Amino acid sequence: MSESNKTMKADEGQQQPRAQRTRLSSTHLFKVLVLVFTVVILIWTFQQPLRRGFTYRPDTNVAEGPDPLGELSVEDHNINSPNSRCSLPTTRYDIQTGKTSCYPSSGGIWLADLGPVELQYLGINRFDSTERSENQSEEDHFCHELRKFGGSWYDPKSPDDLWVGGECSELDEFEPVFSIDRQVAFPAKGGVWVLGKDKETGRYPIGMAGVRNSLTMDERSMVLERLGAVYCDDVANCHLLDDLKNEPHDLAAGQNS
Ligand SMILES: *[C@@H]1O[C@H](CO)[C@@H](O)[C@H](O)[C@H]1NC(C)=O
């Protein structure tokens, strides 16, 4: 009995410091974890895109998770973002990206991906970059013409919105506020052919390469007609172009409500 008591006491005497050691090392481990976590958060913060008005669409096809910076305010972003290192586009046609842009007075930037026949129809130089019109009413008129061909509307609030991962991205690398997807042709006889995507499948009919291969608006009209496009003889009152009656900013507001 006395021997086993001694053994127990000896054990207790040994257990005490061991427990303290365990507490000490777990505190140490906790500190290391906090440090690692802080470093990871810092790296994450500096590499994340600024999400004001639109979201960044990475080149990879990885699905986007919830916004990890969603709870941070705009002021928090500004601390990490350099001031005006980027600039918003001012081109009508950009020979590098191949995008046609317009700048409505109602706000935002409209971007469209046009082929040669559409560019020619709009009177755009197909071989060089050109700048937008400085005359805003002229620019609004151009916007109305451009938007007939569909496209995407972006609403960047500042040039810094383009600053992602340590460099300036192109506007078209971001997710637009909304897009209008349609193929349009203006035949010489007047009116307009409009082909939208199938409402159920969300796809164009098979045979769209023929649209791209068209060399003239009349060829484009013929191909769109064959693919089942709808014809309106009055362009100004074509129900398939109803979105033109509202400014992009208002269309976006209508989508959200
Ligand atoms: C701007 O364009 C409109 C329409 O094209 C034209 O009527 C107007 O005179 C122009 N204004 C200036 C200042 O050039």
PDB file of C-alpha atoms and ligand atoms in Angstrom:
ATOM      1  CA  MET A   1       0.000   0.000   0.000  1.00  0.00           C
ATOM      2  CA  SER A   2       2.600   2.497   1.107  1.00  0.00           C
ATOM      3  CA  GLU A   3       4.690   1.661  -1.916  1.00  0.00           C
ATOM      4  CA  SER A   4       1.795   2.233  -4.329  1.00  0.00           C
ATOM      5  CA  ASN A   5       1.000   5.508  -2.498  1.00  0.00           C
ATOM      6  CA  LYS A   6       4.561   6.615  -3.031  1.00  0.00           C
ATOM      7  CA  THR A   7       4.294   5.705  -6.672  1.00  0.00           C
ATOM      8  CA  MET A   8       1.085   7.730  -7.018  1.00  0.00           C
ATOM      9  CA  LYS A   9       2.653  10.739  -5.341  1.00  0.00           C
ATOM     10  CA  ALA A  10       5.672  10.405  -7.569  1.00  0.00           C
ATOM     11  CA  ASP A  11       3.354  10.248 -10.563  1.00  0.00           C
ATOM     12  CA  GLU A  12       1.456  13.344  -9.439  1.00  0.00           C
ATOM     13  CA  GLY A  13       4.738  15.131  -8.977  1.00  0.00           C
ATOM     14  CA  GLN A  14       5.674  14.310 -12.545  1.00  0.00           C
ATOM     15  CA  GLN A  15       2.272  15.056 -14.031  1.00  0.00           C
ATOM     16  CA  GLN A  16       2.204  18.641 -12.782  1.00  0.00           C
ATOM     17  CA  PRO A  17       5.099  19.977 -14.904  1.00  0.00           C
ATOM     18  CA  ARG A  18       3.981  17.891 -17.894  1.00  0.00           C
ATOM     19  CA  ALA A  19       0.565  19.568 -17.832  1.00  0.00           C
ATOM     20  CA  GLN A  20       2.254  22.964 -17.626  1.00  0.00           C
ATOM     21  CA  ARG A  21       4.473  22.054 -20.550  1.00  0.00           C
ATOM     22  CA  THR A  22       1.415  21.071 -22.575  1.00  0.00           C
ATOM     23  CA  ARG A  23      -0.293  24.396 -21.742  1.00  0.00           C
ATOM     24  CA  LEU A  24       2.827  26.307 -22.655  1.00  0.00           C
ATOM     25  CA  SER A  25       3.298  24.577 -26.008  1.00  0.00           C
ATOM     26  CA  SER A  26      -0.385  24.957 -26.932  1.00  0.00           C
ATOM     27  CA  THR A  27      -0.161  28.696 -26.201  1.00  0.00           C
ATOM     28  CA  HIS A  28       2.900  28.813 -28.397  1.00  0.00           C
ATOM     29  CA  LEU A  29       1.109  26.881 -31.136  1.00  0.00           C
ATOM     30  CA  PHE A  30      -1.831  29.279 -30.886  1.00  0.00           C
ATOM     31  CA  LYS A  31       0.478  32.276 -31.357  1.00  0.00           C
ATOM     32  CA  VAL A  32       2.056  30.683 -34.429  1.00  0.00           C
ATOM     33  CA  LEU A  33      -1.382  29.926 -35.864  1.00  0.00           C
ATOM     34  CA  VAL A  34      -2.528  33.525 -35.333  1.00  0.00           C
ATOM     35  CA  LEU A  35       0.651  34.773 -37.044  1.00  0.00           C
ATOM     36  CA  VAL A  36       0.218  32.431 -40.025  1.00  0.00           C
ATOM     37  CA  PHE A  37      -3.462  33.355 -40.281  1.00  0.00           C
ATOM     38  CA  THR A  38      -2.618  37.077 -40.253  1.00  0.00           C
ATOM     39  CA  VAL A  39       0.001  36.647 -42.989  1.00  0.00           C
ATOM     40  CA  VAL A  40      -2.437  34.620 -45.124  1.00  0.00           C
ATOM     41  CA  ILE A  41      -5.146  37.274 -44.694  1.00  0.00           C
ATOM     42  CA  LEU A  42      -2.671  40.028 -45.642  1.00  0.00           C
ATOM     43  CA  ILE A  43      -1.551  38.203 -48.815  1.00  0.00           C
ATOM     44  CA  TRP A  44      -5.180  37.450 -49.635  1.00  0.00           C
ATOM     45  CA  THR A  45      -6.174  41.090 -49.190  1.00  0.00           C
ATOM     46  CA  PHE A  46      -3.423  42.418 -51.443  1.00  0.00           C
ATOM     47  CA  GLN A  47      -4.139  39.934 -54.192  1.00  0.00           C
ATOM     48  CA  GLN A  48      -7.888  40.273 -54.216  1.00  0.00           C
ATOM     49  CA  PRO A  49      -9.609  42.376 -56.863  1.00  0.00           C
ATOM     50  CA  LEU A  50     -11.447  45.464 -55.796  1.00  0.00           C
ATOM     51  CA  ARG A  51     -15.094  44.730 -55.978  1.00  0.00           C
ATOM     52  CA  ARG A  52     -16.924  47.955 -56.429  1.00  0.00           C
ATOM     53  CA  GLY A  53     -19.675  47.930 -59.012  1.00  0.00           C
ATOM     54  CA  PHE A  54     -18.534  44.762 -60.706  1.00  0.00           C
ATOM     55  CA  THR A  55     -16.735  41.535 -60.013  1.00  0.00           C
ATOM     56  CA  TYR A  56     -13.520  40.247 -61.479  1.00  0.00           C
ATOM     57  CA  ARG A  57     -13.739  37.269 -63.760  1.00  0.00           C
ATOM     58  CA  PRO A  58     -10.512  35.298 -63.480  1.00  0.00           C
ATOM     59  CA  ASP A  59      -9.052  33.623 -66.567  1.00  0.00           C
ATOM     60  CA  THR A  60      -9.319  30.239 -64.902  1.00  0.00           C
ATOM     61  CA  ASN A  61     -12.666  28.486 -64.877  1.00  0.00           C
ATOM     62  CA  VAL A  62     -12.734  28.085 -61.115  1.00  0.00           C
ATOM     63  CA  ALA A  63     -16.181  28.912 -59.797  1.00  0.00           C
ATOM     64  CA  GLU A  64     -16.294  32.032 -57.668  1.00  0.00           C
ATOM     65  CA  GLY A  65     -16.924  31.539 -53.992  1.00  0.00           C
ATOM     66  CA  PRO A  66     -18.536  34.106 -51.732  1.00  0.00           C
ATOM     67  CA  ASP A  67     -16.782  37.460 -51.654  1.00  0.00           C
ATOM     68  CA  PRO A  68     -14.204  37.208 -48.840  1.00  0.00           C
ATOM     69  CA  LEU A  69     -13.908  40.991 -48.682  1.00  0.00           C
ATOM     70  CA  GLY A  70     -17.632  41.598 -48.808  1.00  0.00           C
ATOM     71  CA  GLU A  71     -17.687  42.961 -45.291  1.00  0.00           C
ATOM     72  CA  LEU A  72     -14.882  45.437 -45.840  1.00  0.00           C
ATOM     73  CA  SER A  73     -15.902  48.965 -46.691  1.00  0.00           C
ATOM     74  CA  VAL A  74     -14.697  50.946 -49.693  1.00  0.00           C
ATOM     75  CA  GLU A  75     -12.360  52.915 -47.396  1.00  0.00           C
ATOM     76  CA  ASP A  76     -10.646  49.679 -46.363  1.00  0.00           C
ATOM     77  CA  HIS A  77     -10.060  48.864 -50.035  1.00  0.00           C
ATOM     78  CA  ASN A  78      -8.556  52.264 -50.708  1.00  0.00           C
ATOM     79  CA  ILE A  79      -5.874  51.733 -48.085  1.00  0.00           C
ATOM     80  CA  ASN A  80      -4.579  48.823 -50.118  1.00  0.00           C
ATOM     81  CA  SER A  81      -5.125  50.248 -53.576  1.00  0.00           C
ATOM     82  CA  PRO A  82      -2.700  52.564 -55.286  1.00  0.00           C
ATOM     83  CA  ASN A  83      -4.323  55.779 -56.404  1.00  0.00           C
ATOM     84  CA  SER A  84      -5.240  55.923 -60.089  1.00  0.00           C
ATOM     85  CA  ARG A  85      -2.544  53.655 -61.428  1.00  0.00           C
ATOM     86  CA  CYS A  86      -5.072  52.449 -63.980  1.00  0.00           C
ATOM     87  CA  SER A  87      -7.191  54.426 -66.375  1.00  0.00           C
ATOM     88  CA  LEU A  88     -10.648  53.678 -67.681  1.00  0.00           C
ATOM     89  CA  PRO A  89     -10.884  53.165 -71.449  1.00  0.00           C
ATOM     90  CA  THR A  90     -11.620  56.067 -73.772  1.00  0.00           C
ATOM     91  CA  THR A  91     -11.405  54.194 -77.070  1.00  0.00           C
ATOM     92  CA  ARG A  92     -14.216  53.691 -79.523  1.00  0.00           C
ATOM     93  CA  TYR A  93     -12.371  50.739 -81.023  1.00  0.00           C
ATOM     94  CA  ASP A  94      -9.410  49.053 -79.350  1.00  0.00           C
ATOM     95  CA  ILE A  95      -7.238  47.128 -81.827  1.00  0.00           C
ATOM     96  CA  GLN A  96      -5.628  45.223 -78.913  1.00  0.00           C
ATOM     97  CA  THR A  97      -8.797  43.834 -77.354  1.00  0.00           C
ATOM     98  CA  GLY A  98     -10.947  44.032 -80.492  1.00  0.00           C
ATOM     99  CA  LYS A  99     -13.730  45.599 -78.407  1.00  0.00           C
ATOM    100  CA  THR A 100     -15.964  48.453 -79.475  1.00  0.00           C
ATOM    101  CA  SER A 101     -16.954  50.788 -76.639  1.00  0.00           C
ATOM    102  CA  CYS A 102     -19.304  53.662 -76.086  1.00  0.00           C
ATOM    103  CA  TYR A 103     -19.750  56.023 -73.167  1.00  0.00           C
ATOM    104  CA  PRO A 104     -23.385  56.992 -72.567  1.00  0.00           C
ATOM    105  CA  SER A 105     -24.037  60.277 -70.751  1.00  0.00           C
ATOM    106  CA  SER A 106     -26.354  58.295 -68.458  1.00  0.00           C
ATOM    107  CA  GLY A 107     -23.294  56.480 -67.076  1.00  0.00           C
ATOM    108  CA  GLY A 108     -21.169  53.404 -67.418  1.00  0.00           C
ATOM    109  CA  ILE A 109     -19.385  51.942 -70.419  1.00  0.00           C
ATOM    110  CA  TRP A 110     -20.917  49.757 -73.134  1.00  0.00           C
ATOM    111  CA  LEU A 111     -18.679  47.079 -74.652  1.00  0.00           C
ATOM    112  CA  ALA A 112     -19.476  45.050 -77.753  1.00  0.00           C
ATOM    113  CA  ASP A 113     -17.596  42.342 -79.615  1.00  0.00           C
ATOM    114  CA  LEU A 114     -18.243  43.107 -83.263  1.00  0.00           C
ATOM    115  CA  GLY A 115     -17.178  41.509 -86.523  1.00  0.00           C
ATOM    116  CA  PRO A 116     -15.961  43.337 -89.642  1.00  0.00           C
ATOM    117  CA  VAL A 117     -19.403  43.771 -91.234  1.00  0.00           C
ATOM    118  CA  GLU A 118     -20.804  45.397 -88.097  1.00  0.00           C
ATOM    119  CA  LEU A 119     -17.722  47.585 -87.675  1.00  0.00           C
ATOM    120  CA  GLN A 120     -18.033  48.748 -91.274  1.00  0.00           C
ATOM    121  CA  TYR A 121     -21.745  49.439 -90.808  1.00  0.00           C
ATOM    122  CA  LEU A 122     -20.943  51.663 -87.812  1.00  0.00           C
ATOM    123  CA  GLY A 123     -18.203  53.465 -89.735  1.00  0.00           C
ATOM    124  CA  ILE A 124     -15.426  52.188 -87.459  1.00  0.00           C
ATOM    125  CA  ASN A 125     -11.824  51.934 -88.616  1.00  0.00           C
ATOM    126  CA  ARG A 126     -11.143  48.181 -88.473  1.00  0.00           C
ATOM    127  CA  PHE A 127      -7.350  48.404 -88.518  1.00  0.00           C
ATOM    128  CA  ASP A 128      -6.463  50.959 -85.853  1.00  0.00           C
ATOM    129  CA  SER A 129      -7.617  52.015 -82.432  1.00  0.00           C
ATOM    130  CA  THR A 130      -9.823  55.098 -82.397  1.00  0.00           C
ATOM    131  CA  GLU A 131     -10.943  57.374 -79.582  1.00  0.00           C
ATOM    132  CA  ARG A 132     -14.488  58.125 -78.458  1.00  0.00           C
ATOM    133  CA  SER A 133     -16.165  61.347 -79.512  1.00  0.00           C
ATOM    134  CA  GLU A 134     -15.513  64.306 -77.229  1.00  0.00           C
ATOM    135  CA  ASN A 135     -18.951  65.567 -78.205  1.00  0.00           C
ATOM    136  CA  GLN A 136     -21.250  63.819 -75.719  1.00  0.00           C
ATOM    137  CA  SER A 137     -24.409  64.124 -77.810  1.00  0.00           C
ATOM    138  CA  GLU A 138     -22.520  62.607 -80.736  1.00  0.00           C
ATOM    139  CA  GLU A 139     -21.276  59.859 -78.385  1.00  0.00           C
ATOM    140  CA  ASP A 140     -24.828  59.189 -77.158  1.00  0.00           C
ATOM    141  CA  HIS A 141     -25.956  58.866 -80.762  1.00  0.00           C
ATOM    142  CA  PHE A 142     -23.158  56.377 -81.435  1.00  0.00           C
ATOM    143  CA  CYS A 143     -24.141  54.448 -78.305  1.00  0.00           C
ATOM    144  CA  HIS A 144     -27.682  54.103 -79.596  1.00  0.00           C
ATOM    145  CA  GLU A 145     -26.332  52.654 -82.862  1.00  0.00           C
ATOM    146  CA  LEU A 146     -23.823  50.364 -81.134  1.00  0.00           C
ATOM    147  CA  ARG A 147     -26.329  49.001 -78.625  1.00  0.00           C
ATOM    148  CA  LYS A 148     -28.500  47.692 -81.474  1.00  0.00           C
ATOM    149  CA  PHE A 149     -25.856  44.963 -81.864  1.00  0.00           C
ATOM    150  CA  GLY A 150     -26.079  44.027 -78.177  1.00  0.00           C
ATOM    151  CA  GLY A 151     -23.132  43.965 -75.791  1.00  0.00           C
ATOM    152  CA  SER A 152     -22.361  44.361 -72.120  1.00  0.00           C
ATOM    153  CA  TRP A 153     -22.703  47.257 -69.725  1.00  0.00           C
ATOM    154  CA  TYR A 154     -20.064  47.993 -67.086  1.00  0.00           C
ATOM    155  CA  ASP A 155     -20.298  50.543 -64.334  1.00  0.00           C
ATOM    156  CA  PRO A 156     -16.808  51.113 -62.891  1.00  0.00           C
ATOM    157  CA  LYS A 157     -16.803  53.772 -60.183  1.00  0.00           C
ATOM    158  CA  SER A 158     -13.121  54.602 -60.414  1.00  0.00           C
ATOM    159  CA  PRO A 159     -10.053  53.646 -62.468  1.00  0.00           C
ATOM    160  CA  ASP A 160      -8.797  51.763 -59.417  1.00  0.00           C
ATOM    161  CA  ASP A 161     -11.560  49.226 -59.998  1.00  0.00           C
ATOM    162  CA  LEU A 162      -9.292  47.868 -62.746  1.00  0.00           C
ATOM    163  CA  TRP A 163      -6.412  47.266 -60.320  1.00  0.00           C
ATOM    164  CA  VAL A 164      -6.255  43.507 -59.709  1.00  0.00           C
ATOM    165  CA  GLY A 165      -3.408  41.379 -58.397  1.00  0.00           C
ATOM    166  CA  GLY A 166      -0.812  44.108 -58.859  1.00  0.00           C
ATOM    167  CA  GLU A 167      -1.716  45.158 -62.382  1.00  0.00           C
ATOM    168  CA  CYS A 168      -4.336  46.982 -64.409  1.00  0.00           C
ATOM    169  CA  SER A 169      -6.839  44.668 -66.053  1.00  0.00           C
ATOM    170  CA  GLU A 170      -8.912  45.359 -69.143  1.00  0.00           C
ATOM    171  CA  LEU A 171     -12.546  46.230 -68.490  1.00  0.00           C
ATOM    172  CA  ASP A 172     -13.759  43.220 -70.478  1.00  0.00           C
ATOM    173  CA  GLU A 173     -11.974  40.896 -68.041  1.00  0.00           C
ATOM    174  CA  PHE A 174     -14.645  41.758 -65.486  1.00  0.00           C
ATOM    175  CA  GLU A 175     -18.170  40.511 -65.118  1.00  0.00           C
ATOM    176  CA  PRO A 176     -20.559  43.048 -66.687  1.00  0.00           C
ATOM    177  CA  VAL A 177     -23.591  44.382 -64.841  1.00  0.00           C
ATOM    178  CA  PHE A 178     -25.715  42.913 -67.634  1.00  0.00           C
ATOM    179  CA  SER A 179     -25.390  41.751 -71.217  1.00  0.00           C
ATOM    180  CA  ILE A 180     -27.645  41.716 -74.229  1.00  0.00           C
ATOM    181  CA  ASP A 181     -26.852  38.867 -76.570  1.00  0.00           C
ATOM    182  CA  ARG A 182     -28.216  39.072 -80.092  1.00  0.00           C
ATOM    183  CA  GLN A 183     -27.194  38.996 -83.731  1.00  0.00           C
ATOM    184  CA  VAL A 184     -28.526  41.798 -85.863  1.00  0.00           C
ATOM    185  CA  ALA A 185     -28.427  42.604 -89.571  1.00  0.00           C
ATOM    186  CA  PHE A 186     -29.664  45.635 -91.511  1.00  0.00           C
ATOM    187  CA  PRO A 187     -30.568  44.623 -95.071  1.00  0.00           C
ATOM    188  CA  ALA A 188     -30.229  47.179 -97.887  1.00  0.00           C
ATOM    189  CA  LYS A 189     -34.045  47.181 -98.386  1.00  0.00           C
ATOM    190  CA  GLY A 190     -34.459  48.561 -94.826  1.00  0.00           C
ATOM    191  CA  GLY A 191     -35.686  47.099 -91.561  1.00  0.00           C
ATOM    192  CA  VAL A 192     -33.739  44.790 -89.283  1.00  0.00           C
ATOM    193  CA  TRP A 193     -33.233  41.084 -88.719  1.00  0.00           C
ATOM    194  CA  VAL A 194     -32.815  40.083 -85.054  1.00  0.00           C
ATOM    195  CA  LEU A 195     -31.742  36.695 -83.762  1.00  0.00           C
ATOM    196  CA  GLY A 196     -31.605  36.105 -80.025  1.00  0.00           C
ATOM    197  CA  LYS A 197     -30.610  33.060 -78.057  1.00  0.00           C
ATOM    198  CA  ASP A 198     -33.199  30.354 -77.424  1.00  0.00           C
ATOM    199  CA  LYS A 199     -34.982  31.227 -74.170  1.00  0.00           C
ATOM    200  CA  GLU A 200     -34.951  27.618 -72.935  1.00  0.00           C
ATOM    201  CA  THR A 201     -31.500  26.415 -73.990  1.00  0.00           C
ATOM    202  CA  GLY A 202     -29.784  29.809 -73.778  1.00  0.00           C
ATOM    203  CA  ARG A 203     -28.051  29.040 -77.076  1.00  0.00           C
ATOM    204  CA  TYR A 204     -28.026  30.279 -80.624  1.00  0.00           C
ATOM    205  CA  PRO A 205     -29.204  27.797 -83.267  1.00  0.00           C
ATOM    206  CA  ILE A 206     -26.654  25.538 -84.953  1.00  0.00           C
ATOM    207  CA  GLY A 207     -24.904  27.166 -87.897  1.00  0.00           C
ATOM    208  CA  MET A 208     -23.756  30.468 -86.389  1.00  0.00           C
ATOM    209  CA  ALA A 209     -20.419  30.278 -88.226  1.00  0.00           C
ATOM    210  CA  GLY A 210     -22.367  31.399 -91.303  1.00  0.00           C
ATOM    211  CA  VAL A 211     -23.125  34.685 -89.526  1.00  0.00           C
ATOM    212  CA  ARG A 212     -19.421  35.271 -88.859  1.00  0.00           C
ATOM    213  CA  ASN A 213     -18.567  34.302 -92.440  1.00  0.00           C
ATOM    214  CA  SER A 214     -20.892  36.889 -93.963  1.00  0.00           C
ATOM    215  CA  LEU A 215     -19.047  39.520 -95.994  1.00  0.00           C
ATOM    216  CA  THR A 216     -21.868  42.041 -96.290  1.00  0.00           C
ATOM    217  CA  MET A 217     -24.948  43.119 -94.349  1.00  0.00           C
ATOM    218  CA  ASP A 218     -27.128  41.513 -97.025  1.00  0.00           C
ATOM    219  CA  GLU A 219     -25.311  38.187 -96.635  1.00  0.00           C
ATOM    220  CA  ARG A 220     -25.658  38.537 -92.880  1.00  0.00           C
ATOM    221  CA  SER A 221     -29.388  39.204 -93.312  1.00  0.00           C
ATOM    222  CA  MET A 222     -29.766  36.141 -95.533  1.00  0.00           C
ATOM    223  CA  VAL A 223     -27.953  33.907 -93.008  1.00  0.00           C
ATOM    224  CA  LEU A 224     -29.910  35.264 -90.029  1.00  0.00           C
ATOM    225  CA  GLU A 225     -33.196  34.772 -91.894  1.00  0.00           C
ATOM    226  CA  ARG A 226     -32.238  31.150 -92.586  1.00  0.00           C
ATOM    227  CA  LEU A 227     -31.414  30.648 -88.896  1.00  0.00           C
ATOM    228  CA  GLY A 228     -34.895  31.811 -87.922  1.00  0.00           C
ATOM    229  CA  ALA A 229     -34.299  35.478 -87.094  1.00  0.00           C
ATOM    230  CA  VAL A 230     -37.259  37.841 -86.707  1.00  0.00           C
ATOM    231  CA  TYR A 231     -37.694  40.706 -89.173  1.00  0.00           C
ATOM    232  CA  CYS A 232     -38.918  44.171 -88.188  1.00  0.00           C
ATOM    233  CA  ASP A 233     -39.528  46.688 -90.961  1.00  0.00           C
ATOM    234  CA  ASP A 234     -39.486  49.574 -88.471  1.00  0.00           C
ATOM    235  CA  VAL A 235     -36.198  49.563 -86.582  1.00  0.00           C
ATOM    236  CA  ALA A 236     -37.398  52.231 -84.120  1.00  0.00           C
ATOM    237  CA  ASN A 237     -40.404  50.114 -83.122  1.00  0.00           C
ATOM    238  CA  CYS A 238     -38.982  46.601 -83.141  1.00  0.00           C
ATOM    239  CA  HIS A 239     -40.076  44.797 -79.972  1.00  0.00           C
ATOM    240  CA  LEU A 240     -36.829  42.778 -80.016  1.00  0.00           C
ATOM    241  CA  LEU A 241     -34.876  46.030 -79.615  1.00  0.00           C
ATOM    242  CA  ASP A 242     -37.072  47.417 -76.816  1.00  0.00           C
ATOM    243  CA  ASP A 243     -34.046  47.724 -74.505  1.00  0.00           C
ATOM    244  CA  LEU A 244     -32.878  50.673 -76.667  1.00  0.00           C
ATOM    245  CA  LYS A 245     -35.754  52.737 -75.269  1.00  0.00           C
ATOM    246  CA  ASN A 246     -34.020  52.802 -71.876  1.00  0.00           C
ATOM    247  CA  GLU A 247     -30.557  53.832 -70.855  1.00  0.00           C
ATOM    248  CA  PRO A 248     -28.270  50.988 -69.654  1.00  0.00           C
ATOM    249  CA  HIS A 249     -28.216  52.481 -66.159  1.00  0.00           C
ATOM    250  CA  ASP A 250     -32.026  52.245 -65.985  1.00  0.00           C
ATOM    251  CA  LEU A 251     -32.060  48.732 -67.433  1.00  0.00           C
ATOM    252  CA  ALA A 252     -29.649  47.644 -64.703  1.00  0.00           C
ATOM    253  CA  ALA A 253     -31.848  49.238 -62.027  1.00  0.00           C
ATOM    254  CA  GLY A 254     -34.884  47.475 -63.515  1.00  0.00           C
ATOM    255  CA  GLN A 255     -33.076  44.134 -63.341  1.00  0.00           C
ATOM    256  CA  ASN A 256     -32.299  44.532 -59.665  1.00  0.00           C
ATOM    257  CA  SER A 257     -35.808  45.492 -58.587  1.00  0.00           C
TER     258      SER A 257
HETATM  259  C1  LIG B   1     -22.093  67.804 -81.056  1.00  0.00           C
HETATM  260  O1  LIG B   1     -22.792  66.908 -81.902  1.00  0.00           O
HETATM  261  C2  LIG B   1     -24.103  67.312 -82.222  1.00  0.00           C
HETATM  262  C3  LIG B   1     -24.789  66.164 -82.922  1.00  0.00           C
HETATM  263  O2  LIG B   1     -23.922  65.444 -83.751  1.00  0.00           O
HETATM  264  C4  LIG B   1     -24.044  68.595 -83.058  1.00  0.00           C
HETATM  265  O3  LIG B   1     -25.346  69.002 -83.375  1.00  0.00           O
HETATM  266  C5  LIG B   1     -23.339  69.662 -82.219  1.00  0.00           C
HETATM  267  O4  LIG B   1     -23.172  70.817 -82.982  1.00  0.00           O
HETATM  268  C6  LIG B   1     -21.982  69.187 -81.746  1.00  0.00           C
HETATM  269  N1  LIG B   1     -21.437  70.125 -80.786  1.00  0.00           N
HETATM  270  C7  LIG B   1     -20.219  70.583 -80.870  1.00  0.00           C
HETATM  271  C8  LIG B   1     -19.798  71.531 -79.801  1.00  0.00           C
HETATM  272  O5  LIG B   1     -19.447  70.268 -81.750  1.00  0.00           O
END
